[in-house]
Protein backbone atom coordinates (compact mmCIF):
# COMPACT_ATOMS: atom_id res chain seq x y z
CA UNK A 1 0.00 0.00 0.00
CA UNK A 2 1.46 3.35 -1.02
CA UNK A 3 1.45 6.13 1.57
CA UNK A 4 -1.27 8.31 -0.04
CA UNK A 5 -3.47 5.22 0.14
CA UNK A 6 -2.33 4.37 3.68
CA UNK A 7 -3.28 7.75 5.13
CA UNK A 8 -6.80 7.07 3.91
CA UNK A 9 -6.84 3.46 5.13
CA UNK A 10 -5.04 3.68 8.51
CA UNK A 11 -4.16 0.55 10.48
CA UNK A 12 -7.27 -0.54 12.39
CA UNK A 13 -7.11 -0.82 16.19
CA UNK A 14 -9.62 -3.27 17.58
CA UNK A 15 -10.64 -2.96 21.21
CA UNK A 16 -11.59 -6.44 22.46
CA UNK A 17 -15.32 -6.73 23.18
CA UNK A 18 -14.52 -7.60 26.84
CA UNK A 19 -12.30 -4.51 27.30
CA UNK A 20 -14.36 -1.34 27.89
CA UNK A 21 -13.36 2.34 27.93
CA UNK A 22 -14.92 4.10 30.95
CA UNK A 23 -15.77 7.09 28.79
CA UNK A 24 -17.38 6.21 25.47
CA UNK A 25 -15.24 7.24 22.50
CA UNK A 26 -16.34 10.05 20.21
CA UNK A 27 -17.58 8.56 16.95
CA UNK A 28 -16.30 11.47 14.89
CA UNK A 29 -17.29 9.85 11.62
CA UNK A 30 -19.93 10.63 9.03
CA UNK A 31 -20.15 7.12 7.57
CA UNK A 32 -20.38 3.57 8.86
CA UNK A 33 -19.81 0.45 6.79
CA UNK A 34 -21.19 -3.10 7.03
CA UNK A 35 -19.22 -6.21 6.13
CA UNK A 36 -21.21 -6.95 2.98
CA UNK A 37 -23.63 -5.47 0.50
CA UNK A 38 -26.27 -7.86 1.74
CA UNK A 39 -25.92 -6.54 5.33
CA UNK A 40 -26.04 -2.97 4.00
CA UNK A 41 -29.26 -3.72 2.17
CA UNK A 42 -30.75 -5.44 5.21
CA UNK A 43 -29.92 -2.36 7.28
CA UNK A 44 -31.48 -0.03 4.73
CA UNK A 45 -34.66 -2.16 4.76
CA UNK A 46 -34.76 -1.81 8.55
CA UNK A 47 -34.06 -5.53 9.09
CA UNK A 48 -30.89 -5.19 11.20
CA UNK A 49 -29.50 -2.64 13.67
CA UNK A 50 -26.50 -0.44 12.99
CA UNK A 51 -25.37 2.98 11.88
CA UNK A 52 -24.89 4.21 8.32
CA UNK A 53 -24.87 8.01 8.02
CA UNK A 54 -24.42 10.42 10.95
CA UNK A 55 -27.12 12.86 9.86
CA UNK A 56 -29.60 10.04 10.55
CA UNK A 57 -27.90 8.54 13.64
CA UNK A 58 -24.52 8.43 15.36
CA UNK A 59 -23.54 6.40 18.46
CA UNK A 60 -22.18 9.43 20.36
CA UNK A 61 -25.26 11.59 19.82
CA UNK A 62 -27.48 8.54 20.40
CA UNK A 63 -25.96 7.94 23.83
CA UNK A 64 -26.66 11.56 24.73
CA UNK A 65 -30.26 11.22 23.50
CA UNK A 66 -30.89 8.13 25.63
CA UNK A 67 -29.38 9.80 28.70
CA UNK A 68 -31.42 12.99 28.26
CA UNK A 69 -34.65 11.02 27.77
CA UNK A 70 -34.00 9.18 31.03
CA UNK A 71 -33.20 12.39 32.95
CA UNK A 72 -36.48 13.94 31.79
CA UNK A 73 -38.39 10.70 32.45
CA UNK A 74 -39.50 9.98 28.89
CA UNK A 75 -38.80 7.27 26.32
CA UNK A 76 -36.92 9.02 23.56
CA UNK A 77 -35.12 12.15 22.44
CA UNK A 78 -33.63 13.89 19.42
CA UNK A 79 -30.67 16.26 19.79
CA UNK A 80 -29.96 19.26 17.59
CA UNK A 81 -27.25 21.85 16.95
CA UNK A 82 -28.85 24.47 19.26
CA UNK A 83 -31.83 24.96 21.53
CA UNK A 84 -33.63 27.15 19.03
CA UNK A 85 -32.90 24.48 16.39
CA UNK A 86 -34.79 21.93 18.50
CA UNK A 87 -37.70 24.34 18.88
CA UNK A 88 -37.78 25.25 15.16
CA UNK A 89 -37.60 21.65 13.95
CA UNK A 90 -40.20 20.49 16.48
CA UNK A 91 -42.67 23.25 15.58
CA UNK A 92 -42.12 22.64 11.85
CA UNK A 93 -42.55 18.92 12.39
CA UNK A 94 -45.79 19.27 14.34
CA UNK A 95 -47.69 21.89 12.35
CA UNK A 96 -49.21 22.40 8.92
CA UNK A 97 -50.99 25.25 7.14
CA UNK A 98 -54.09 26.40 9.00
CA UNK A 99 -53.04 24.97 12.38
CA UNK A 100 -53.33 27.14 15.48
CA UNK A 101 -50.71 27.51 18.26
CA UNK A 102 -51.33 28.98 21.71
CA UNK A 103 -48.22 30.78 22.98
CA UNK A 104 -47.31 33.44 25.52
CA UNK A 105 -45.98 36.96 25.89
CA UNK A 106 -43.42 35.66 28.41
CA UNK A 107 -41.89 33.27 25.87
CA UNK A 108 -38.20 33.44 24.83
CA UNK A 109 -37.95 36.09 22.07
CA UNK A 110 -36.54 33.88 19.27
CA UNK A 111 -39.31 31.32 19.90
CA UNK A 112 -41.92 34.06 19.56
CA UNK A 113 -40.21 35.13 16.33
CA UNK A 114 -40.39 31.54 15.03
CA UNK A 115 -44.11 31.28 15.75
CA UNK A 116 -45.09 34.76 14.57
CA UNK A 117 -42.80 35.24 11.59
CA UNK A 118 -41.54 31.90 10.32
CA UNK A 119 -44.55 29.64 10.92
CA UNK A 120 -46.80 32.62 10.11
CA UNK A 121 -45.36 32.63 6.58
CA UNK A 122 -46.61 29.06 6.15
CA UNK A 123 -50.13 29.88 7.31
CA UNK A 124 -49.79 28.65 10.91
CA UNK A 125 -51.89 30.93 13.14
CA UNK A 126 -51.29 31.74 16.78
CA UNK A 127 -52.83 33.39 19.81
CA UNK A 128 -50.50 35.02 22.34
CA UNK A 129 -51.69 35.41 25.94
CA UNK A 130 -50.06 35.96 29.31
CA UNK A 131 -48.99 32.72 31.01
CA UNK A 132 -50.99 33.83 34.07
CA UNK A 133 -54.27 34.08 32.10
CA UNK A 134 -55.79 30.63 32.76
CA UNK A 135 -59.26 31.91 31.84
CA UNK A 136 -57.94 33.17 28.50
CA UNK A 137 -56.23 29.81 27.90
CA UNK A 138 -59.47 27.95 28.58
CA UNK A 139 -61.50 30.29 26.36
CA UNK A 140 -58.99 30.18 23.49
CA UNK A 141 -58.81 26.38 23.55
CA UNK A 142 -62.63 26.21 23.59
CA UNK A 143 -62.99 28.75 20.77
CA UNK A 144 -60.64 27.17 18.26
CA UNK A 145 -59.09 23.83 17.48
CA UNK A 146 -55.49 24.15 18.67
CA UNK A 147 -52.58 21.94 17.61
CA UNK A 148 -50.30 22.77 20.53
CA UNK A 149 -49.72 24.94 23.57
CA UNK A 150 -46.12 26.18 23.69
CA UNK A 151 -44.91 27.52 27.03
CA UNK A 152 -42.07 27.91 29.57
CA UNK A 153 -41.70 27.79 33.35
CA UNK A 154 -40.16 29.68 35.08
CA UNK A 155 -40.43 32.40 32.46
CA UNK A 156 -37.66 34.68 31.30
CA UNK A 157 -36.70 37.05 32.92
CA UNK A 158 -39.15 37.60 35.79
CA UNK A 159 -39.59 33.90 36.74
CA UNK A 160 -43.37 33.63 36.51
CA UNK A 161 -44.47 30.06 37.18
CA UNK A 162 -46.76 28.34 34.66
CA UNK A 163 -49.45 26.23 36.34
CA UNK A 164 -48.39 22.97 34.69
CA UNK A 165 -51.26 20.89 36.06
CA UNK A 166 -53.93 23.34 34.91
CA UNK A 167 -52.40 24.08 31.50
CA UNK A 168 -51.76 20.43 30.59
CA UNK A 169 -55.29 19.48 31.74
CA UNK A 170 -56.87 22.18 29.57
CA UNK A 171 -54.66 21.29 26.59
CA UNK A 172 -55.40 17.58 26.86
CA UNK A 173 -59.16 18.17 27.15
CA UNK A 174 -58.99 20.28 23.97
CA UNK A 175 -56.89 17.72 22.06
CA UNK A 176 -53.86 20.02 21.93
CA UNK A 177 -50.27 18.92 22.61
CA UNK A 178 -48.46 20.45 25.61
CA UNK A 179 -44.98 21.52 24.52
CA UNK A 180 -42.81 22.88 27.34
CA UNK A 181 -39.52 24.70 26.80
CA UNK A 182 -38.03 23.36 30.04
CA UNK A 183 -34.62 25.04 29.69
CA UNK A 184 -34.99 27.27 32.76
CA UNK A 185 -36.16 24.46 35.05
CA UNK A 186 -33.62 21.92 33.81
CA UNK A 187 -33.64 18.28 32.82
CA UNK A 188 -34.54 16.81 36.20
CA UNK A 189 -37.71 18.82 36.74
CA UNK A 190 -41.37 18.76 35.64
CA UNK A 191 -41.19 15.13 34.51
CA UNK A 192 -44.31 14.21 36.49
CA UNK A 193 -46.67 16.39 34.45
CA UNK A 194 -48.62 15.44 31.32
CA UNK A 195 -46.25 17.31 29.04
CA UNK A 196 -46.15 15.74 25.57
CA UNK A 197 -42.80 17.20 24.50
CA UNK A 198 -40.00 18.85 26.48
CA UNK A 199 -37.63 21.20 24.70
CA UNK A 200 -34.20 22.10 26.07
CA UNK A 201 -31.30 24.32 25.19
CA UNK A 202 -28.36 22.07 26.10
CA UNK A 203 -26.20 25.19 25.74
CA UNK A 204 -27.28 26.15 29.25
CA UNK A 205 -27.38 23.84 32.30
CA UNK A 206 -26.59 20.59 30.44
CA UNK A 207 -23.24 21.66 29.04
CA UNK A 208 -22.59 24.00 31.96
CA UNK A 209 -19.30 25.34 30.70
CA UNK A 210 -20.56 27.89 28.19
CA UNK A 211 -18.39 26.47 25.42
CA UNK A 212 -20.78 24.39 23.31
CA UNK A 213 -24.29 24.70 21.88
CA UNK A 214 -26.99 22.06 21.58
CA UNK A 215 -30.69 21.40 21.89
CA UNK A 216 -33.07 18.51 22.52
CA UNK A 217 -36.68 17.46 22.19
CA UNK A 218 -37.79 14.72 24.57
CA UNK A 219 -41.06 12.78 24.67
CA UNK A 220 -42.82 9.47 24.35
CA UNK A 221 -41.63 7.07 21.67
CA UNK A 222 -44.33 7.56 19.04
CA UNK A 223 -44.10 11.36 19.09
CA UNK A 224 -40.32 11.29 18.70
CA UNK A 225 -40.62 8.63 15.97
CA UNK A 226 -43.02 10.92 14.10
CA UNK A 227 -40.51 13.80 14.31
CA UNK A 228 -37.40 11.78 13.42
CA UNK A 229 -37.78 11.82 9.61
CA UNK A 230 -38.52 15.55 9.53
CA UNK A 231 -35.49 16.23 11.75
CA UNK A 232 -33.31 14.23 9.34
CA UNK A 233 -34.61 16.26 6.41
CA UNK A 234 -34.25 19.61 8.21
CA UNK A 235 -30.69 18.66 9.04
CA UNK A 236 -29.89 20.68 12.17
CA UNK A 237 -28.13 17.77 13.84
CA UNK A 238 -25.69 17.90 16.75
CA UNK A 239 -22.06 17.18 15.94
CA UNK A 240 -20.64 14.13 17.80
CA UNK A 241 -17.88 16.21 19.35
CA UNK A 242 -20.43 18.70 20.74
CA UNK A 243 -22.50 15.74 21.99
CA UNK A 244 -19.42 14.42 23.81
CA UNK A 245 -18.79 17.80 25.47
CA UNK A 246 -22.43 18.08 26.56
CA UNK A 247 -22.38 14.57 27.97
CA UNK A 248 -19.21 15.43 29.87
CA UNK A 249 -21.00 18.51 31.22
CA UNK A 250 -23.89 16.35 32.39
CA UNK A 251 -21.60 14.42 34.74
CA UNK A 252 -21.61 17.45 37.04
CA UNK A 253 -25.13 18.66 36.19
CA UNK A 254 -26.72 17.93 39.58
CA UNK A 255 -23.77 19.28 41.60
CA UNK A 256 -23.68 22.49 39.55
CA UNK A 257 -27.43 23.02 39.47
CA UNK A 258 -27.83 22.60 43.21
CA UNK A 259 -24.78 24.72 44.10
CA UNK A 260 -26.09 27.49 41.83
CA UNK A 261 -29.53 27.27 43.49
CA UNK A 262 -28.01 27.65 46.96
CA UNK A 263 -26.16 30.81 45.86
CA UNK A 264 -29.20 32.11 43.95
CA UNK A 265 -31.40 31.91 47.06
CA UNK A 266 -28.81 33.70 49.20
CA UNK A 267 -28.45 36.43 46.59
CA UNK A 268 -32.24 36.76 46.20
CA UNK A 269 -32.58 37.17 49.98
CA UNK A 270 -29.81 39.76 50.05
CA UNK A 271 -31.40 41.75 47.22
CA UNK A 272 -34.86 41.58 48.81
CA UNK A 273 -33.46 43.37 51.89
CA UNK A 274 -31.56 46.01 49.89
CA UNK A 275 -33.00 49.57 49.88
CA UNK A 276 -32.11 50.20 46.20
CA UNK A 277 -34.16 47.18 45.12
CA UNK A 278 -37.88 47.56 44.59
CA UNK A 279 -38.72 43.92 43.93
CA UNK A 280 -36.94 40.58 43.54
CA UNK A 281 -38.18 37.82 41.23
CA UNK A 282 -37.00 34.41 42.44
CA UNK A 283 -39.42 31.49 42.85
CA UNK A 284 -37.51 30.20 45.87
CA UNK A 285 -38.32 33.32 47.90
CA UNK A 286 -41.44 32.97 50.05
CA UNK A 287 -42.32 36.52 48.92
CA UNK A 288 -42.58 35.37 45.26
CA UNK A 289 -46.32 35.61 44.41
CA UNK A 290 -46.28 32.01 43.10
CA UNK A 291 -43.86 30.50 45.62
CA UNK A 292 -46.39 27.85 46.72
CA UNK A 293 -47.01 26.74 43.12
CA UNK A 294 -43.27 26.70 42.43
CA UNK A 295 -42.61 24.64 45.57
CA UNK A 296 -45.31 22.15 44.54
CA UNK A 297 -43.94 21.80 41.00
CA UNK A 298 -40.17 22.05 41.46
CA UNK A 299 -37.46 20.51 43.64
CA UNK A 300 -34.95 23.26 42.78
CA UNK A 301 -35.78 26.85 41.87
CA UNK A 302 -33.02 27.56 39.37
CA UNK A 303 -30.16 30.02 39.05
CA UNK A 304 -31.97 33.00 37.51
CA UNK A 305 -32.58 35.87 39.93
CA UNK A 306 -34.16 39.04 38.55
CA UNK A 307 -34.82 42.30 40.32
CA UNK A 308 -36.24 45.75 39.65
CA UNK A 309 -34.16 48.73 40.76
CA UNK A 310 -35.94 51.73 42.26
CA UNK A 311 -33.72 54.00 40.17
CA UNK A 312 -35.10 52.62 36.87
CA UNK A 313 -33.03 52.25 33.76
CA UNK A 314 -30.26 54.67 34.85
CA UNK A 315 -29.67 52.64 38.02
CA UNK A 316 -29.80 49.35 36.11
CA UNK A 317 -27.20 50.61 33.63
CA UNK A 318 -24.86 51.80 36.41
CA UNK A 319 -25.26 48.53 38.30
CA UNK A 320 -24.56 46.44 35.17
CA UNK A 321 -21.46 48.47 34.33
CA UNK A 322 -20.08 48.39 37.87
CA UNK A 323 -20.39 44.63 38.44
CA UNK A 324 -17.02 42.98 38.01
CA UNK A 325 -17.71 39.28 38.45
CA UNK A 326 -20.94 39.23 36.41
CA UNK A 327 -20.31 39.20 32.66
CA UNK A 328 -22.58 41.48 30.67
CA UNK A 329 -23.96 38.89 28.27
CA UNK A 330 -26.82 36.51 27.39
CA UNK A 331 -27.40 32.87 28.37
CA UNK A 332 -27.56 31.07 31.71
CA UNK A 333 -26.52 27.91 33.50
CA UNK A 334 -22.80 28.32 32.92
CA UNK A 335 -19.96 28.45 35.43
CA UNK A 336 -19.65 32.24 35.24
CA UNK A 337 -22.24 34.62 36.68
CA UNK A 338 -23.94 36.82 34.10
CA UNK A 339 -26.06 39.96 34.00
CA UNK A 340 -28.58 41.21 31.42
CA UNK A 341 -30.50 44.52 31.56
CA UNK A 342 -34.07 45.16 30.37
CA UNK A 343 -32.72 47.03 27.35
CA UNK A 344 -30.81 43.89 26.30
CA UNK A 345 -33.89 41.67 26.55
CA UNK A 346 -35.76 42.71 23.41
CA UNK A 347 -39.53 42.45 23.25
CA UNK A 348 -39.82 45.68 21.25
CA UNK A 349 -42.35 44.06 18.93
CA UNK A 350 -44.81 43.62 21.81
CA UNK A 351 -47.77 45.99 22.22
CA UNK A 352 -47.87 48.28 25.27
CA UNK A 353 -50.38 45.92 26.92
CA UNK A 354 -48.21 42.88 26.16
CA UNK A 355 -45.14 44.67 27.55
CA UNK A 356 -47.10 45.37 30.73
CA UNK A 357 -48.02 41.66 30.93
CA UNK A 358 -44.38 40.65 30.46
CA UNK A 359 -43.64 42.52 33.74
CA UNK A 360 -40.24 43.71 32.51
CA UNK A 361 -39.65 47.27 33.72
CA UNK A 362 -36.96 49.79 32.75
CA UNK A 363 -35.10 48.93 35.93
CA UNK A 364 -35.27 45.14 35.57
CA UNK A 365 -31.96 43.33 35.77
CA UNK A 366 -31.53 39.58 35.29
CA UNK A 367 -28.72 37.70 37.00
CA UNK A 368 -27.62 34.19 36.11
CA UNK A 369 -25.75 32.80 39.09
CA UNK A 370 -22.59 30.82 38.36
CA UNK A 371 -20.19 28.75 40.43
CA UNK A 372 -18.07 31.51 42.00
CA UNK A 373 -17.89 31.75 45.79
CA UNK A 374 -21.19 33.29 46.89
CA UNK A 375 -19.50 35.73 49.33
CA UNK A 376 -17.57 37.22 46.41
CA UNK A 377 -20.75 37.58 44.35
CA UNK A 378 -22.52 39.29 47.27
CA UNK A 379 -19.62 41.71 47.79
CA UNK A 380 -19.63 42.55 44.09
CA UNK A 381 -23.39 43.18 44.14
CA UNK A 382 -23.03 45.35 47.25
CA UNK A 383 -20.51 47.69 45.62
CA UNK A 384 -22.46 47.84 42.33
CA UNK A 385 -25.75 48.63 44.11
CA UNK A 386 -23.99 51.34 46.14
CA UNK A 387 -22.80 52.90 42.90
CA UNK A 388 -26.25 52.54 41.32
CA UNK A 389 -28.23 54.25 44.07
C1 LIG B 1 -31.25 29.90 25.37
C2 LIG B 1 -32.66 29.49 25.27
C3 LIG B 1 -33.16 28.91 24.09
C4 LIG B 1 -32.31 28.77 22.83
O1 LIG B 1 -31.23 27.95 23.02
P1 LIG B 1 -29.88 28.10 22.14
O2 LIG B 1 -29.12 26.90 22.55
O3 LIG B 1 -29.25 29.39 22.52
O4 LIG B 1 -30.31 28.09 20.71
C5 LIG B 1 -34.47 28.52 24.06
N1 LIG B 1 -35.28 28.68 25.13
C6 LIG B 1 -34.85 29.21 26.28
C7 LIG B 1 -35.79 29.36 27.42
C8 LIG B 1 -33.52 29.64 26.39
O5 LIG B 1 -33.10 30.20 27.53
XYZ file of C-alpha atoms and ligand atoms in Angstrom:
404
model
C 0.000 0.000 0.000
C 1.461 3.347 -1.022
C 1.447 6.129 1.566
C -1.271 8.307 -0.045
C -3.474 5.222 0.137
C -2.331 4.373 3.680
C -3.284 7.750 5.135
C -6.799 7.066 3.906
C -6.840 3.463 5.134
C -5.035 3.679 8.507
C -4.165 0.552 10.479
C -7.265 -0.539 12.393
C -7.112 -0.818 16.193
C -9.618 -3.273 17.583
C -10.641 -2.958 21.214
C -11.587 -6.436 22.460
C -15.316 -6.728 23.182
C -14.523 -7.605 26.840
C -12.297 -4.512 27.295
C -14.356 -1.340 27.891
C -13.365 2.335 27.927
C -14.923 4.095 30.946
C -15.770 7.093 28.790
C -17.376 6.207 25.473
C -15.242 7.237 22.495
C -16.345 10.052 20.212
C -17.584 8.563 16.955
C -16.301 11.470 14.891
C -17.294 9.854 11.622
C -19.927 10.632 9.026
C -20.154 7.125 7.571
C -20.377 3.565 8.858
C -19.807 0.447 6.792
C -21.188 -3.095 7.033
C -19.217 -6.210 6.128
C -21.207 -6.952 2.981
C -23.632 -5.471 0.497
C -26.274 -7.856 1.744
C -25.916 -6.536 5.326
C -26.042 -2.970 3.995
C -29.263 -3.719 2.170
C -30.751 -5.441 5.209
C -29.917 -2.359 7.283
C -31.483 -0.029 4.732
C -34.656 -2.163 4.763
C -34.756 -1.815 8.549
C -34.063 -5.529 9.092
C -30.892 -5.192 11.195
C -29.502 -2.642 13.671
C -26.503 -0.441 12.988
C -25.375 2.977 11.876
C -24.889 4.214 8.320
C -24.871 8.012 8.017
C -24.417 10.422 10.946
C -27.120 12.864 9.863
C -29.600 10.037 10.552
C -27.904 8.540 13.636
C -24.519 8.427 15.361
C -23.543 6.395 18.462
C -22.185 9.427 20.365
C -25.257 11.589 19.820
C -27.478 8.536 20.400
C -25.956 7.939 23.832
C -26.659 11.558 24.735
C -30.256 11.219 23.502
C -30.888 8.134 25.627
C -29.378 9.801 28.703
C -31.418 12.995 28.259
C -34.649 11.019 27.769
C -34.002 9.181 31.031
C -33.198 12.394 32.947
C -36.477 13.942 31.793
C -38.386 10.702 32.450
C -39.497 9.981 28.889
C -38.802 7.266 26.321
C -36.917 9.021 23.556
C -35.118 12.149 22.441
C -33.626 13.892 19.418
C -30.670 16.263 19.792
C -29.959 19.264 17.587
C -27.253 21.849 16.948
C -28.854 24.465 19.257
C -31.827 24.961 21.529
C -33.633 27.146 19.028
C -32.904 24.478 16.394
C -34.785 21.925 18.496
C -37.696 24.342 18.881
C -37.780 25.248 15.164
C -37.602 21.646 13.954
C -40.203 20.492 16.483
C -42.673 23.250 15.579
C -42.120 22.639 11.850
C -42.547 18.916 12.387
C -45.791 19.272 14.337
C -47.693 21.893 12.354
C -49.208 22.402 8.916
C -50.986 25.254 7.141
C -54.087 26.397 8.996
C -53.038 24.969 12.382
C -53.332 27.135 15.475
C -50.706 27.511 18.257
C -51.333 28.978 21.707
C -48.216 30.781 22.981
C -47.309 33.443 25.519
C -45.978 36.959 25.887
C -43.422 35.663 28.408
C -41.892 33.267 25.867
C -38.205 33.443 24.834
C -37.949 36.087 22.072
C -36.540 33.881 19.267
C -39.314 31.319 19.904
C -41.916 34.058 19.563
C -40.214 35.128 16.328
C -40.393 31.543 15.030
C -44.112 31.278 15.746
C -45.087 34.756 14.565
C -42.800 35.238 11.586
C -41.540 31.895 10.324
C -44.554 29.642 10.921
C -46.803 32.616 10.112
C -45.362 32.632 6.579
C -46.606 29.062 6.145
C -50.128 29.877 7.314
C -49.794 28.650 10.907
C -51.888 30.926 13.145
C -51.289 31.736 16.781
C -52.833 33.392 19.814
C -50.496 35.022 22.337
C -51.690 35.407 25.941
C -50.058 35.962 29.310
C -48.994 32.718 31.012
C -50.994 33.834 34.074
C -54.265 34.077 32.100
C -55.792 30.634 32.763
C -59.262 31.914 31.837
C -57.944 33.166 28.501
C -56.226 29.805 27.904
C -59.472 27.950 28.583
C -61.500 30.293 26.358
C -58.987 30.180 23.495
C -58.811 26.379 23.553
C -62.634 26.207 23.591
C -62.985 28.750 20.769
C -60.642 27.168 18.263
C -59.095 23.827 17.481
C -55.486 24.150 18.669
C -52.579 21.941 17.614
C -50.299 22.768 20.534
C -49.716 24.939 23.574
C -46.122 26.182 23.689
C -44.905 27.524 27.026
C -42.074 27.912 29.566
C -41.701 27.789 33.345
C -40.159 29.677 35.085
C -40.432 32.398 32.457
C -37.663 34.683 31.302
C -36.697 37.053 32.925
C -39.146 37.605 35.793
C -39.592 33.904 36.741
C -43.374 33.628 36.513
C -44.465 30.063 37.185
C -46.764 28.344 34.663
C -49.452 26.232 36.341
C -48.388 22.966 34.690
C -51.256 20.892 36.056
C -53.932 23.342 34.911
C -52.404 24.077 31.496
C -51.761 20.435 30.586
C -55.288 19.477 31.738
C -56.868 22.180 29.572
C -54.657 21.287 26.595
C -55.402 17.578 26.859
C -59.160 18.170 27.153
C -58.988 20.277 23.974
C -56.890 17.716 22.057
C -53.862 20.025 21.925
C -50.272 18.924 22.606
C -48.463 20.450 25.611
C -44.977 21.521 24.518
C -42.812 22.884 27.336
C -39.523 24.697 26.805
C -38.028 23.364 30.041
C -34.623 25.040 29.688
C -34.986 27.273 32.763
C -36.157 24.461 35.052
C -33.623 21.915 33.813
C -33.642 18.281 32.818
C -34.541 16.811 36.203
C -37.706 18.822 36.743
C -41.366 18.762 35.644
C -41.194 15.125 34.507
C -44.305 14.205 36.491
C -46.667 16.389 34.447
C -48.619 15.439 31.323
C -46.252 17.309 29.043
C -46.145 15.742 25.575
C -42.804 17.199 24.502
C -40.004 18.851 26.476
C -37.625 21.202 24.695
C -34.198 22.103 26.071
C -31.303 24.317 25.190
C -28.355 22.067 26.100
C -26.201 25.186 25.736
C -27.279 26.153 29.253
C -27.378 23.839 32.303
C -26.590 20.590 30.439
C -23.243 21.656 29.037
C -22.594 23.998 31.960
C -19.300 25.342 30.705
C -20.564 27.886 28.191
C -18.389 26.466 25.418
C -20.781 24.392 23.314
C -24.293 24.704 21.881
C -26.992 22.064 21.580
C -30.693 21.397 21.891
C -33.069 18.513 22.516
C -36.679 17.463 22.186
C -37.794 14.720 24.573
C -41.056 12.783 24.666
C -42.824 9.466 24.353
C -41.629 7.070 21.665
C -44.331 7.563 19.038
C -44.099 11.362 19.095
C -40.318 11.288 18.702
C -40.623 8.634 15.975
C -43.015 10.921 14.097
C -40.507 13.800 14.312
C -37.404 11.780 13.416
C -37.776 11.822 9.611
C -38.517 15.549 9.532
C -35.492 16.232 11.750
C -33.313 14.232 9.344
C -34.606 16.264 6.411
C -34.254 19.606 8.210
C -30.686 18.660 9.041
C -29.895 20.676 12.172
C -28.126 17.772 13.839
C -25.693 17.904 16.752
C -22.065 17.177 15.942
C -20.640 14.128 17.798
C -17.878 16.211 19.350
C -20.432 18.695 20.741
C -22.497 15.737 21.991
C -19.425 14.418 23.811
C -18.790 17.801 25.468
C -22.429 18.083 26.557
C -22.380 14.574 27.969
C -19.214 15.430 29.871
C -20.996 18.507 31.224
C -23.891 16.351 32.391
C -21.598 14.419 34.742
C -21.610 17.451 37.045
C -25.129 18.664 36.194
C -26.718 17.927 39.581
C -23.770 19.278 41.597
C -23.684 22.487 39.547
C -27.432 23.015 39.471
C -27.829 22.604 43.214
C -24.784 24.724 44.095
C -26.091 27.493 41.834
C -29.535 27.275 43.492
C -28.012 27.654 46.964
C -26.156 30.810 45.864
C -29.204 32.108 43.954
C -31.403 31.913 47.056
C -28.809 33.703 49.201
C -28.455 36.427 46.586
C -32.239 36.764 46.201
C -32.579 37.175 49.983
C -29.806 39.760 50.047
C -31.405 41.750 47.225
C -34.865 41.580 48.811
C -33.461 43.368 51.891
C -31.559 46.007 49.887
C -32.997 49.571 49.884
C -32.109 50.195 46.203
C -34.157 47.184 45.118
C -37.884 47.557 44.594
C -38.721 43.923 43.933
C -36.937 40.578 43.541
C -38.178 37.824 41.226
C -37.002 34.413 42.444
C -39.424 31.491 42.848
C -37.506 30.196 45.872
C -38.324 33.324 47.897
C -41.442 32.967 50.051
C -42.325 36.520 48.925
C -42.579 35.370 45.263
C -46.319 35.607 44.407
C -46.284 32.014 43.100
C -43.864 30.501 45.616
C -46.386 27.854 46.722
C -47.011 26.745 43.123
C -43.266 26.696 42.429
C -42.609 24.643 45.567
C -45.307 22.152 44.541
C -43.936 21.796 40.995
C -40.168 22.052 41.459
C -37.459 20.514 43.636
C -34.952 23.263 42.778
C -35.780 26.854 41.875
C -33.017 27.563 39.368
C -30.164 30.020 39.053
C -31.968 33.000 37.509
C -32.583 35.868 39.935
C -34.163 39.043 38.546
C -34.824 42.301 40.318
C -36.244 45.748 39.650
C -34.157 48.725 40.762
C -35.936 51.727 42.259
C -33.719 54.002 40.172
C -35.104 52.619 36.872
C -33.025 52.255 33.760
C -30.263 54.669 34.849
C -29.671 52.641 38.019
C -29.799 49.353 36.112
C -27.200 50.610 33.634
C -24.864 51.797 36.409
C -25.262 48.531 38.299
C -24.564 46.439 35.170
C -21.457 48.466 34.331
C -20.083 48.387 37.873
C -20.387 44.627 38.444
C -17.016 42.983 38.011
C -17.705 39.281 38.453
C -20.944 39.228 36.414
C -20.312 39.198 32.663
C -22.575 41.476 30.671
C -23.963 38.887 28.273
C -26.821 36.514 27.392
C -27.395 32.873 28.365
C -27.557 31.068 31.711
C -26.523 27.914 33.501
C -22.801 28.320 32.921
C -19.963 28.445 35.433
C -19.654 32.244 35.242
C -22.239 34.618 36.676
C -23.944 36.818 34.098
C -26.064 39.958 34.000
C -28.582 41.209 31.421
C -30.503 44.517 31.557
C -34.067 45.158 30.369
C -32.720 47.029 27.353
C -30.807 43.887 26.298
C -33.889 41.675 26.549
C -35.756 42.709 23.406
C -39.531 42.448 23.248
C -39.820 45.675 21.251
C -42.351 44.056 18.927
C -44.810 43.620 21.812
C -47.766 45.990 22.216
C -47.868 48.277 25.271
C -50.378 45.924 26.918
C -48.210 42.879 26.165
C -45.145 44.668 27.552
C -47.097 45.366 30.732
C -48.019 41.659 30.928
C -44.382 40.654 30.463
C -43.644 42.523 33.739
C -40.240 43.710 32.514
C -39.650 47.268 33.716
C -36.958 49.790 32.750
C -35.095 48.931 35.932
C -35.271 45.135 35.573
C -31.964 43.326 35.766
C -31.532 39.576 35.294
C -28.723 37.705 36.998
C -27.620 34.193 36.113
C -25.745 32.796 39.091
C -22.586 30.820 38.365
C -20.194 28.750 40.429
C -18.072 31.512 41.995
C -17.889 31.749 45.790
C -21.186 33.292 46.887
C -19.498 35.730 49.325
C -17.568 37.225 46.411
C -20.748 37.582 44.354
C -22.525 39.286 47.272
C -19.620 41.714 47.786
C -19.633 42.550 44.086
C -23.390 43.178 44.138
C -23.034 45.348 47.252
C -20.508 47.688 45.625
C -22.456 47.841 42.330
C -25.746 48.626 44.114
C -23.987 51.343 46.135
C -22.798 52.902 42.904
C -26.250 52.539 41.323
C -28.226 54.248 44.074
C -31.248 29.904 25.373
C -32.662 29.487 25.266
C -33.157 28.910 24.088
C -32.314 28.771 22.833
O -31.226 27.953 23.016
P -29.877 28.097 22.143
O -29.115 26.900 22.547
O -29.247 29.391 22.515
O -30.308 28.085 20.708
C -34.474 28.518 24.061
N -35.282 28.675 25.135
C -34.845 29.215 26.275
C -35.790 29.356 27.422
C -33.523 29.643 26.394
O -33.097 30.198 27.527
